[in-house]
């Protein structure tokens, strides 16, 4: 039995390497594959980007017969099949988008046993005729992708999914796998019930998406804020969510006016045009999609670099789903939410109209959780994961609060002034009015109520209106006041307000306008010029083959190529994401571009004195846990500074780990790290007196380096065999 598992694992690893070009399985993938190879059912709960697809693709290829994959959306099926075909896997889809002749061909291939994977729409699969056909074909297994579509609790219920529960009875002997990225427990239970998966082995991964940086900013001038944010992501793909169709259209036009390749997407746009927008986005012709929440399910784009919420999402579940569309490929990404109190009041008013009391209560609760997240002064990721019952041991180091903790100050005096004012106006006025009175305005409304004669009138004139709003909002958030939704959000003191000024000082976060974004994002350490050339080639090949660019190679693969600059087939094969089939298809074209780049002198990192620097070959582990983690982060393109921040250590410590990683035979792109001075440095080290001490050598260098940078350079020389 043990032997058998070992053999299965080895086989699975071979497929992973040969077909998909990856070195190692991600957490849980191997176990899931073994469960299915063992003929058992599995229920997989893994976040977007976790690598769910391989969990059924590999066993479907390894088991006899065809694996049937149920998928809710036609566009997703085509995408997956394109990606598999590019890796040389025999896969096809069968749905209503096929013309009669194409459908016939697919069915013929299926019946003759030529397919490893067949993607089918649920209603097709469960039609009488098709079920009958299945009896005569050898099947490997069933996979139900986006399994939450079966549940009404979920965020994307599809009635066609409901009958999938029958499959377990009709085919009692075939292993079945259900997969979803749903984080909420209620929906998970419902899926398991409806699909008859009570006995299936459950695999629950962490729902943390460490490569997504969460940012929340006060919404002031959204267009300006968004344009400023986009400057940080030139030429990258992203999605901006807005609450209404009108906002979607206005913002899209405004962005276009500023030269951004943006397009609008909402349910009011005719189907054809919507499909075109999606397709243009997938193929990188459109960079930014401005959309209502109608957008998302059908788009499986790995290199979405940012998601912006122009308006408040309606719940934390939606926020998690929507931001989760960023960074599927594991490279660093950002989620920015613009948070305005106007939005909160708008949603509150909408909720007031909900007739059913229970439902209203649920919605109020969801909104309050969302507001709490937005106004949190603790690590965002903690709040987010905490909502789904997952604890984070340490603050994440990759959210606005962790990177730039808000300063707090004693705001007791302001709270006292606010309390006095609210009492004086008898709890009949909203936040904006209170601010006006405190600031000493003499507008018509104030004069009409004779409120210019109140004691509190003008007591806060030295604080500007935005700051006052921020103070009042925080006081509401901390429970000193409530905004009575039934009376146009009039401010009322709570019981807690009685303690204002009597005991503990009231600490509030300092008001910081604009996006807090002076933390560095140094980006991926790669040869940008080469990356651009490779991306251009990828675009041409994709165009020729009529597939999205990422089907040819992912951004991760191109990044690694631009770092390691492989110029032989063997070296290229070692790049993550380069399997046998793609090597044969595209290998020579990519090698040609890299070769030319290196020869032109642009690629100084890989050449020194006309000699190619040998690729470093992994010597096996030799790394401790921290170093393994750091290497993984480095490979994802996370910068040194960000790794240090996430680990809560200094840059120097990370550099020391880099040295150990290089010594263990793994690749860190030191030339790129040192930058322009690299050649000079190497030359000076070549010429250095072999008997001098390291301190002396370092002192005589013209290039200025810290001790750790110096050690890094030496480790590099050792590794490539010149020291
Ligand atoms: P999900 O369906 O869970 O959102 P995908 O199956 O689309 O995730 O995988 C996300 C990305 O990770 C894809 O680009 C995929 O090729 C890549 N990936 C999956 N498994 C591995 C692995 N073991 N090693 C490297 N990359 C992987
Ligand atoms: Zn954090």
Coordinates of C-alpha atoms in Angstrom, one line a residue, residues 144-650:
X144 CA -17.1 20.2 -9.9
X145 CA -15.4 23.5 -10.2
X146 CA -16.9 26.7 -8.5
X147 CA -19.0 24.3 -6.4
X148 CA -20.5 27.2 -4.4
X149 CA -22.8 27.7 -7.4
X150 CA -24.9 24.9 -6.0
X151 CA -25.7 26.9 -2.9
X152 CA -28.3 29.6 -2.5
X153 CA -26.2 30.9 0.4
X154 CA -23.3 31.5 -1.8
X155 CA -22.6 34.6 -3.8
X156 CA -23.3 33.1 -7.2
X157 CA -26.1 30.6 -7.1
X158 CA -26.9 28.9 -10.4
X159 CA -30.0 26.8 -10.6
X160 CA -28.4 24.5 -13.2
X161 CA -26.0 23.3 -10.5
X162 CA -28.7 22.0 -8.2
X163 CA -29.1 18.6 -9.9
X164 CA -25.4 17.8 -9.7
X165 CA -26.1 16.1 -6.4
X166 CA -27.6 13.3 -8.5
X167 CA -24.1 12.4 -9.9
X168 CA -23.0 10.8 -6.7
X169 CA -25.9 8.3 -7.0
X170 CA -25.7 7.7 -10.7
X171 CA -21.9 7.0 -10.7
X172 CA -21.3 5.5 -7.2
X173 CA -17.9 4.2 -8.2
X174 CA -16.2 7.2 -9.7
X175 CA -14.2 9.6 -7.5
X176 CA -15.7 13.0 -7.3
X177 CA -14.0 16.3 -6.4
X178 CA -15.7 19.6 -5.5
X179 CA -13.7 22.8 -5.4
X180 CA -14.5 26.3 -4.3
X181 CA -12.9 29.4 -3.0
X182 CA -15.8 30.2 -0.7
X183 CA -14.6 31.3 2.7
X184 CA -17.8 31.2 4.6
X185 CA -18.8 28.2 6.6
X186 CA -22.5 28.4 6.1
X187 CA -22.1 28.0 2.3
X188 CA -19.5 25.2 2.7
X189 CA -21.9 23.1 4.7
X190 CA -24.6 23.6 2.2
X191 CA -22.4 22.6 -0.7
X192 CA -21.4 19.4 1.0
X193 CA -25.1 18.5 1.6
X194 CA -26.3 19.3 -1.8
X195 CA -23.5 17.4 -3.6
X196 CA -23.7 14.4 -1.3
X197 CA -20.2 14.9 -0.2
X198 CA -20.7 14.2 3.5
X199 CA -18.1 11.4 3.3
X200 CA -15.6 13.2 1.1
X201 CA -12.2 14.0 2.6
X202 CA -12.0 17.7 3.3
X203 CA -9.1 19.9 2.4
X204 CA -9.2 23.4 3.9
X205 CA -6.3 25.7 3.0
X206 CA -5.6 29.0 4.6
X207 CA -7.6 31.7 3.0
X208 CA -5.0 34.3 3.4
X209 CA -3.7 35.9 0.2
X210 CA -0.3 37.2 1.4
X211 CA 0.6 38.7 -2.0
X212 CA -2.4 41.1 -1.8
X213 CA -1.7 44.3 0.0
X214 CA -4.8 45.8 1.6
X215 CA -5.2 49.6 1.6
X216 CA -8.1 51.7 2.7
X217 CA -8.2 55.5 2.1
X218 CA -10.7 58.1 3.0
X219 CA -12.7 58.9 -0.1
X220 CA -12.2 62.6 -0.9
X221 CA -11.7 63.2 -4.6
X222 CA -12.0 59.7 -6.0
X223 CA -10.9 60.4 -9.5
X224 CA -7.7 62.1 -8.4
X225 CA -7.0 59.5 -5.9
X226 CA -7.5 56.7 -8.4
X227 CA -5.3 58.4 -11.0
X228 CA -2.6 58.8 -8.4
X229 CA -2.9 55.2 -7.5
X230 CA -2.7 54.1 -11.1
X231 CA 0.6 55.9 -11.5
X232 CA 2.0 53.3 -9.3
X233 CA 0.9 50.5 -11.7
X234 CA 1.7 51.7 -15.1
X235 CA 0.5 49.5 -17.9
X236 CA -0.9 46.9 -15.5
X237 CA -4.2 45.2 -15.5
X238 CA -6.8 46.0 -12.8
X239 CA -10.5 46.2 -11.9
X240 CA -12.3 49.1 -10.4
X241 CA -15.7 48.3 -8.7
X242 CA -18.4 51.0 -8.4
X243 CA -21.9 50.7 -6.9
X244 CA -24.0 52.0 -9.8
X245 CA -24.0 51.8 -13.6
X246 CA -23.8 55.6 -13.8
X247 CA -20.7 55.8 -11.7
X248 CA -19.2 53.0 -13.8
X249 CA -19.8 54.9 -17.0
X250 CA -18.6 58.2 -15.7
X251 CA -15.4 56.9 -14.3
X252 CA -14.6 54.9 -17.4
X253 CA -14.9 58.0 -19.6
X254 CA -12.9 60.0 -17.1
X255 CA -10.1 57.5 -17.1
X256 CA -10.1 57.3 -20.9
X257 CA -9.8 61.1 -21.0
X258 CA -6.6 60.7 -18.9
X259 CA -5.2 58.3 -21.5
X260 CA -5.9 55.1 -19.6
X261 CA -7.1 52.1 -21.6
X262 CA -10.3 51.6 -19.5
X263 CA -13.6 50.1 -20.4
X264 CA -17.0 50.0 -18.6
X265 CA -18.8 46.8 -17.7
X266 CA -22.2 46.3 -16.2
X267 CA -25.4 44.3 -16.6
X268 CA -27.0 47.1 -18.7
X269 CA -24.5 46.7 -21.5
X270 CA -25.6 44.3 -24.3
X271 CA -24.2 40.7 -24.0
X272 CA -22.1 40.9 -27.1
X273 CA -20.3 44.1 -26.1
X274 CA -19.8 42.7 -22.6
X275 CA -18.1 39.6 -23.9
X276 CA -15.9 41.8 -26.0
X277 CA -14.9 43.9 -23.0
X278 CA -14.0 40.7 -21.1
X279 CA -12.1 39.3 -24.0
X280 CA -10.2 42.6 -24.6
X281 CA -9.2 42.6 -20.9
X282 CA -8.1 39.0 -20.9
X283 CA -5.9 39.7 -23.9
X284 CA -4.5 42.9 -22.4
X285 CA -6.0 45.2 -25.0
X286 CA -8.0 46.8 -22.2
X287 CA -6.0 47.4 -19.1
X288 CA -8.6 48.7 -16.6
X289 CA -12.1 47.5 -16.2
X290 CA -14.6 49.7 -14.4
X291 CA -17.4 47.5 -13.4
X292 CA -20.4 46.9 -11.1
X293 CA -20.2 43.6 -9.2
X294 CA -21.7 41.9 -12.3
X295 CA -18.1 41.5 -13.3
X296 CA -15.8 38.9 -12.1
X297 CA -17.0 35.3 -12.1
X298 CA -16.3 34.8 -15.8
X299 CA -12.8 36.2 -15.7
X300 CA -9.9 34.0 -14.8
X301 CA -7.1 36.4 -15.5
X302 CA -4.0 35.6 -13.5
X303 CA -2.2 38.9 -13.8
X304 CA -4.7 41.3 -12.3
X305 CA -2.4 43.6 -10.4
X306 CA -4.9 45.7 -8.5
X307 CA -8.6 45.9 -7.5
X308 CA -10.0 49.2 -6.4
X309 CA -13.3 49.7 -4.6
X310 CA -14.6 53.1 -5.6
X311 CA -17.6 52.5 -3.3
X312 CA -18.2 50.5 -0.2
X313 CA -18.7 46.8 -0.9
X314 CA -21.9 45.5 0.6
X315 CA -20.3 42.9 2.9
X316 CA -16.9 41.5 3.9
X317 CA -17.7 38.4 1.9
X318 CA -18.1 40.5 -1.3
X319 CA -15.0 42.5 -0.4
X320 CA -12.9 39.3 0.0
X321 CA -14.3 37.8 -3.3
X322 CA -13.7 41.0 -5.3
X323 CA -10.2 41.8 -4.0
X324 CA -9.4 38.1 -4.4
X325 CA -9.5 38.6 -8.2
X326 CA -6.1 40.3 -7.9
X327 CA -2.8 38.4 -7.9
X328 CA -3.9 34.9 -8.8
X329 CA -0.4 34.3 -10.2
X330 CA 1.1 35.0 -6.7
X331 CA 2.9 38.1 -7.7
X332 CA 2.5 41.2 -5.6
X333 CA -0.8 43.0 -6.0
X334 CA -2.8 45.7 -4.3
X335 CA -6.4 46.2 -3.1
X336 CA -7.5 49.7 -2.5
X337 CA -10.8 50.8 -1.0
X338 CA -12.0 54.3 -1.0
X339 CA -14.1 54.8 2.1
X340 CA -16.6 57.6 2.5
X341 CA -19.2 58.1 5.1
X342 CA -21.7 59.2 2.4
X343 CA -21.6 55.6 1.0
X344 CA -22.3 54.2 4.4
X345 CA -25.3 56.4 4.8
X346 CA -26.5 55.5 1.3
X347 CA -26.4 51.8 2.1
X348 CA -28.0 52.4 5.4
X349 CA -30.9 54.1 3.8
X350 CA -31.3 51.2 1.3
X351 CA -31.3 48.8 4.1
X352 CA -34.1 50.7 5.9
X353 CA -36.3 49.8 3.0
X354 CA -35.9 46.1 3.4
X355 CA -39.2 44.9 4.7
X356 CA -38.3 41.6 6.3
X357 CA -37.0 42.3 9.7
X358 CA -34.7 39.3 9.9
X359 CA -33.2 40.1 6.6
X360 CA -32.8 43.7 7.6
X361 CA -30.9 42.7 10.7
X362 CA -28.6 40.5 8.7
X363 CA -27.8 43.3 6.3
X364 CA -27.3 45.8 9.1
X365 CA -24.8 43.4 10.7
X366 CA -23.0 42.8 7.4
X367 CA -22.7 46.6 6.8
X368 CA -21.5 47.2 10.3
X369 CA -18.8 44.6 9.8
X370 CA -17.7 46.2 6.6
X371 CA -17.6 49.6 8.3
X372 CA -15.6 48.2 11.2
X373 CA -13.1 46.8 8.7
X374 CA -12.8 50.1 6.9
X375 CA -12.3 52.1 10.1
X376 CA -10.1 49.5 11.8
X377 CA -6.9 50.8 13.4
X378 CA -5.5 47.2 13.6
X379 CA -4.0 45.0 10.9
X380 CA -6.6 44.7 8.1
X381 CA -5.7 41.1 7.3
X382 CA -6.4 40.2 10.9
X383 CA -9.8 41.7 10.8
X384 CA -10.5 40.2 7.4
X385 CA -9.4 36.6 8.2
X386 CA -10.9 36.9 11.7
X387 CA -14.3 37.5 10.1
X388 CA -14.0 34.1 8.5
X389 CA -12.8 32.5 11.7
X390 CA -9.1 32.3 10.8
X391 CA -6.6 33.7 13.3
X392 CA -3.4 35.4 12.2
X393 CA -0.6 35.0 14.8
X394 CA 1.2 38.2 13.9
X395 CA 0.1 41.4 12.2
X396 CA 0.6 40.9 8.5
X397 CA 3.2 43.5 7.6
X398 CA 1.5 44.0 4.3
X399 CA -1.5 46.3 4.8
X400 CA -1.7 50.1 5.2
X401 CA -2.1 49.8 9.0
X402 CA 0.9 47.6 9.4
X403 CA 3.1 49.5 7.0
X404 CA 2.2 52.9 8.4
X405 CA 0.5 52.6 11.8
X406 CA -1.8 55.5 12.4
X407 CA -0.6 57.9 15.0
X408 CA -3.0 58.4 17.8
X409 CA -3.6 61.4 20.0
X410 CA -5.6 62.4 23.0
X411 CA -8.9 63.7 21.5
X412 CA -10.8 64.1 24.7
X413 CA -11.3 67.8 24.3
X414 CA -12.8 67.3 20.8
X415 CA -15.1 64.6 22.1
X416 CA -16.3 67.0 24.8
X417 CA -17.0 69.7 22.3
X418 CA -18.9 67.3 20.1
X419 CA -20.9 66.0 23.0
X420 CA -21.9 69.5 24.1
X421 CA -22.9 70.4 20.6
X422 CA -25.0 67.3 20.0
X423 CA -26.8 67.8 23.3
X424 CA -27.4 71.5 22.5
X425 CA -29.1 70.7 19.2
X426 CA -31.2 68.0 20.9
X427 CA -30.1 65.1 18.8
X428 CA -32.0 66.5 15.8
X429 CA -29.1 67.0 13.4
X430 CA -26.7 65.0 11.3
X431 CA -22.9 65.0 11.2
X432 CA -22.5 67.7 8.6
X433 CA -24.6 70.1 10.6
X434 CA -22.7 69.4 13.8
X435 CA -19.5 70.1 12.0
X436 CA -20.9 73.4 10.7
X437 CA -21.9 74.5 14.2
X438 CA -18.6 73.5 15.7
X439 CA -16.8 75.4 13.0
X440 CA -18.8 78.5 13.7
X441 CA -20.6 78.7 10.3
X442 CA -23.4 81.2 10.0
X443 CA -25.2 79.6 7.1
X444 CA -29.0 80.1 6.6
X445 CA -30.0 76.9 8.4
X446 CA -27.9 77.7 11.4
X447 CA -29.3 81.2 11.6
X448 CA -32.8 79.9 11.1
X449 CA -32.4 77.7 14.2
X450 CA -30.6 80.4 16.1
X451 CA -27.8 77.9 16.6
X452 CA -25.2 80.6 16.2
X453 CA -26.1 81.5 19.8
X454 CA -25.2 78.0 21.2
X455 CA -22.2 77.7 23.6
X456 CA -20.6 75.2 21.3
X457 CA -20.9 77.4 18.2
X458 CA -17.4 78.0 16.9
X459 CA -15.6 76.1 19.6
X460 CA -13.9 74.0 17.0
X461 CA -13.2 76.7 14.4
X462 CA -9.5 75.9 14.4
X463 CA -10.0 72.3 13.1
X464 CA -11.0 71.9 9.4
X465 CA -14.2 70.3 8.3
X466 CA -12.6 67.0 7.0
X467 CA -10.8 66.6 10.3
X468 CA -14.0 67.1 12.3
X469 CA -15.8 64.6 10.1
X470 CA -13.0 62.1 10.8
X471 CA -13.2 62.7 14.6
X472 CA -17.0 62.4 14.7
X473 CA -16.9 59.2 12.6
X474 CA -14.4 57.6 14.9
X475 CA -16.5 58.6 17.9
X476 CA -19.4 56.9 16.3
X477 CA -17.2 53.9 15.5
X478 CA -16.0 53.7 19.1
X479 CA -19.6 53.8 20.3
X480 CA -19.9 57.3 21.9
X481 CA -22.6 58.3 19.4
X482 CA -25.0 56.6 17.1
X483 CA -26.5 57.9 13.9
X484 CA -30.2 57.4 14.0
X485 CA -31.0 55.9 10.6
X486 CA -34.7 56.5 11.1
X487 CA -34.1 60.2 11.4
X488 CA -31.8 61.0 8.5
X489 CA -28.7 59.9 10.5
X490 CA -29.2 62.4 13.3
X491 CA -26.4 62.1 15.8
X492 CA -27.4 61.0 19.3
X493 CA -25.2 60.4 22.3
X494 CA -25.1 56.9 23.7
X495 CA -24.7 55.8 27.4
X496 CA -21.0 55.5 26.8
X497 CA -20.9 59.3 26.0
X498 CA -21.6 60.0 29.6
X499 CA -18.0 58.9 30.3
X500 CA -16.5 61.5 28.0
X501 CA -14.1 63.7 29.9
X502 CA -14.6 61.8 33.2
X503 CA -11.9 59.1 33.0
X504 CA -9.6 57.6 30.4
X505 CA -8.5 59.9 27.7
X506 CA -10.1 59.2 24.3
X507 CA -7.5 58.2 21.8
X508 CA -8.3 58.7 18.2
X509 CA -6.2 58.2 15.0
X510 CA -4.8 61.3 13.5
X511 CA -6.5 62.4 10.4
X512 CA -4.4 61.6 7.3
X513 CA -5.8 62.8 4.1
X514 CA -5.1 61.0 0.8
X515 CA -3.8 57.6 0.3
X516 CA -1.2 56.5 2.7
X517 CA 1.3 55.2 0.3
X518 CA 4.8 56.5 1.1
X519 CA 5.8 53.0 1.9
X520 CA 8.1 51.6 -0.8
X521 CA 7.1 49.2 -3.4
X522 CA 10.3 48.4 -5.2
X523 CA 8.7 45.9 -7.5
X524 CA 10.1 42.7 -8.8
X525 CA 13.9 42.4 -9.1
X526 CA 14.1 41.6 -12.8
X527 CA 15.6 42.9 -16.0
X528 CA 12.8 45.2 -17.0
X529 CA 14.2 45.7 -20.6
X530 CA 14.3 42.0 -21.2
X531 CA 10.9 41.4 -19.6
X532 CA 9.4 43.9 -22.0
X533 CA 11.0 42.2 -25.0
X534 CA 9.7 38.8 -23.8
X535 CA 6.3 40.2 -23.2
X536 CA 6.2 41.6 -26.7
X537 CA 7.1 38.2 -28.1
X538 CA 4.5 36.6 -26.0
X539 CA 1.9 39.0 -27.3
X540 CA 2.8 38.2 -30.9
X541 CA 2.6 34.4 -30.4
X542 CA -0.7 34.7 -28.5
X543 CA -2.1 36.8 -31.3
X544 CA -1.1 34.2 -33.9
X545 CA -2.6 31.4 -31.9
X546 CA -5.7 33.5 -30.9
X547 CA -5.3 32.8 -27.2
X548 CA -4.7 35.2 -24.2
X549 CA -1.1 36.0 -23.7
X550 CA -0.9 34.2 -20.3
X551 CA -1.7 31.0 -22.1
X552 CA 1.6 31.1 -23.8
X553 CA 3.6 31.9 -20.6
X554 CA 2.5 33.5 -17.3
X555 CA 4.0 36.7 -15.9
X556 CA 5.8 34.5 -13.3
X557 CA 7.5 32.5 -16.0
X558 CA 8.6 35.7 -18.0
X559 CA 9.8 37.2 -14.8
X560 CA 12.0 34.2 -14.0
X561 CA 13.3 34.2 -17.6
X562 CA 14.2 37.8 -17.3
X563 CA 16.1 37.1 -14.1
X564 CA 17.9 33.9 -15.1
X565 CA 18.3 34.7 -18.8
X566 CA 18.5 31.1 -20.0
X567 CA 20.1 30.7 -23.4
X568 CA 20.0 26.9 -23.8
X569 CA 17.1 24.5 -23.9
X570 CA 18.2 22.9 -20.7
X571 CA 18.4 26.1 -18.8
X572 CA 15.0 27.2 -20.2
X573 CA 13.4 23.9 -19.1
X574 CA 14.4 24.7 -15.6
X575 CA 12.3 27.8 -15.5
X576 CA 9.0 27.4 -13.7
X577 CA 6.1 27.1 -16.1
X578 CA 8.1 25.7 -19.0
X579 CA 6.9 22.1 -19.7
X580 CA 8.0 19.8 -22.5
X581 CA 5.3 20.9 -25.0
X582 CA 5.9 24.6 -24.5
X583 CA 9.6 24.1 -24.7
X584 CA 9.2 22.6 -28.1
X585 CA 6.6 25.1 -29.2
X586 CA 8.1 28.4 -28.1
X587 CA 11.6 27.5 -26.7
X588 CA 13.7 28.6 -29.6
X589 CA 11.8 31.9 -30.1
X590 CA 12.3 32.9 -26.5
X591 CA 15.9 31.8 -26.4
X592 CA 16.6 33.9 -29.5
X593 CA 15.3 37.0 -27.8
X594 CA 17.2 36.4 -24.6
X595 CA 20.4 35.6 -26.6
X596 CA 20.1 38.8 -28.6
X597 CA 19.5 40.8 -25.4
X598 CA 22.5 39.3 -23.6
X599 CA 24.7 39.8 -26.7
X600 CA 23.7 43.4 -27.1
X601 CA 25.3 44.2 -23.8
X602 CA 21.9 45.0 -22.2
X603 CA 22.0 41.7 -20.4
X604 CA 25.2 42.4 -18.5
X605 CA 23.8 40.4 -15.6
X606 CA 24.3 37.1 -17.3
X607 CA 27.6 37.8 -19.0
X608 CA 30.9 38.8 -17.7
X609 CA 34.0 39.2 -19.9
X610 CA 32.2 37.6 -22.8
X611 CA 31.7 34.4 -20.8
X612 CA 28.3 33.1 -20.0
X613 CA 27.8 32.8 -16.3
X614 CA 26.7 29.2 -15.6
X615 CA 23.2 28.7 -14.3
X616 CA 23.1 27.8 -10.7
X617 CA 21.8 24.3 -10.1
X618 CA 19.7 23.6 -7.0
X619 CA 21.8 21.6 -4.6
X620 CA 18.8 20.4 -2.8
X621 CA 17.3 21.9 0.4
X622 CA 20.1 23.0 2.8
X623 CA 17.8 25.9 3.8
X624 CA 16.0 26.3 7.0
X625 CA 12.3 27.2 7.2
X626 CA 12.8 30.9 7.2
X627 CA 15.1 30.8 4.2
X628 CA 12.8 28.5 2.3
X629 CA 10.0 31.0 2.9
X630 CA 12.2 34.0 1.9
X631 CA 13.3 32.2 -1.3
X632 CA 9.7 31.5 -2.2
X633 CA 8.8 35.2 -1.6
X634 CA 11.8 36.3 -3.6
X635 CA 10.7 34.1 -6.5
X636 CA 7.3 35.6 -6.4
X637 CA 9.0 38.9 -6.9
X638 CA 8.5 40.3 -3.4
X639 CA 11.2 43.0 -2.8
X640 CA 13.8 42.7 -0.1
X641 CA 12.2 45.5 1.9
X642 CA 8.8 43.9 1.7
X643 CA 10.1 40.6 2.8
X644 CA 11.8 42.3 5.7
X645 CA 8.6 44.1 6.6
X646 CA 6.5 41.0 6.5
X647 CA 9.0 39.1 8.6
X648 CA 9.4 42.0 11.0
X649 CA 13.2 41.9 10.6
X650 CA 15.7 44.4 9.2

